[in-house]
Each structure stands twice: as C-alpha cells, then as structure tokens.
C-alpha cells in the first residue's frame, strides 16, 4: 500500500530515532517498492553517518530474480513463514504462474548471503515450528508421496533450525542470551520425542515435544 517514496520518508524518521523497520511485502511488485525504498534509506544512513539498522521484510513470498541479490546487498533481514507454503502453492501456481519459481525462495536467498529468519505468523497459522521446518526442508504436502514444489528452493534441516533459533536471536540483538544451547544462555528449550536429524524429511511435521523449559523452569512434561 506504500510507494517507495513513502517507505523512504517513513524510514528517514525511523532511522533518525534509531528504530529499525519491519515492512510486510508478499507480491513481487510490493517487494520491488520496498527494496527501492530501502535502497534510498541505506544511502541516507550512510550519507548522514547513521548506524545501519537491522531493517527487515516480513513474508517476502515472491521475488523477481534480479532482486535476489539486492536483499543481501542492502543487508536486510528476510523474515519468512515457511508454513504458508502449504496453503499457498496451488494459489501461487494459478495466479503467479512461472513466477512461482522464486516464491518462498529460501535456498536462493541464503545462497546470496541474506539473513533469513523463520516464524509461524500465529495465530494465522499454527505456532508449531516443525510444520514450518517440514515446509522449508521438504516443500511438499504432508503426504509421504507428495512432490516437492520447486525443490531447488529446499534447504537442509540445520539451516531451517538456525532460521528458527540462533538467527532470530542475533537479529534481535540477543545473541549470547537466546537461540542456542550453551553455558550462560537462558535455558529455553524443548526435548523432542525423536531426533529431528534421525527422521526422514517428510516426517518432520510429526515431531512432538515431550518437555518444554523456559528460563530453566519446566512448564510442560509428558514423562
């Protein structure tokens, strides 16, 4: 709903106040406008010796191929929700056609050096991260024999887990506190019924927690 000019004008006020922007963009035209606005904003930050803030684009569901590298060049965070892929793939094929090749372009964005974080978009979708992890790794429906939708954009399990854990902590400025199991971090963790790295990709959505801890306190346990 905003032009590149309006995004830039809003961005100037935000950057002067030290506030990073999060802008929703789904279609390729929306993404184009957002990137043009951010391109001008990055120049404004440089010219005025302002810090390069952690601006991000929410959803980023469809990109033009020529814009893949620009997201990384502008040091923007791609905040994406893989779980939407389940419901959107048929609609995307119907309305976007061949452009769907760069829909949910997880692998392409990561290969260009873009910082990618994943979320659920709850309550629009389930907050269960393993549904999104399955979508990012398998890019298929839940059926074991489903065909992957543009398999070129599949990513491996380690990359998907990183996008749900360590990378969001880094983007929020909380690396060293959250996002990984290490000494000195908050003990926020889940214990799963199976090792995610020991199941087939098409089984990832079936994983369930058997224990949940928040800051070291057990808030859920099945054993």
PDB file of C-alpha atoms in Angstrom, residues 7 11 14 63 82 90 106 111 115 119 128 147 149 173 175-176 192 201 210 219 221:
ATOM      1  CA  UNK A   7       8.707   3.973   2.591  1.00  0.00           C
ATOM      2  CA  UNK A  11      12.328   5.199   7.078  1.00  0.00           C
ATOM      3  CA  UNK A  14      12.630   5.855  11.977  1.00  0.00           C
ATOM      4  CA  UNK A  63      10.791 -12.051  -5.682  1.00  0.00           C
ATOM      5  CA  UNK A  82       7.511 -21.386   5.547  1.00  0.00           C
ATOM      6  CA  UNK A  90      -1.685 -24.046  -5.591  1.00  0.00           C
ATOM      7  CA  UNK A 106      14.698 -19.922   0.866  1.00  0.00           C
ATOM      8  CA  UNK A 111      22.954 -18.646  -1.101  1.00  0.00           C
ATOM      9  CA  UNK A 115      19.965 -13.201   6.769  1.00  0.00           C
ATOM     10  CA  UNK A 119       8.355 -17.731  12.200  1.00  0.00           C
ATOM     11  CA  UNK A 128       4.268 -25.388  15.757  1.00  0.00           C
ATOM     12  CA  UNK A 147       6.059 -33.973  -4.952  1.00  0.00           C
ATOM     13  CA  UNK A 149       7.179 -27.715  -5.010  1.00  0.00           C
ATOM     14  CA  UNK A 173      20.386  -8.230  19.415  1.00  0.00           C
ATOM     15  CA  UNK A 175      22.861 -13.406  20.657  1.00  0.00           C
ATOM     16  CA  UNK A 176      24.663 -14.735  23.715  1.00  0.00           C
ATOM     17  CA  UNK A 192      11.539 -33.871  21.286  1.00  0.00           C
ATOM     18  CA  UNK A 201      12.263 -35.064   5.830  1.00  0.00           C
ATOM     19  CA  UNK A 210       7.948 -34.285  25.487  1.00  0.00           C
ATOM     20  CA  UNK A 219       6.478 -25.831  32.080  1.00  0.00           C
ATOM     21  CA  UNK A 221       6.461 -32.634  30.571  1.00  0.00           C
TER      22      UNK A 221
END
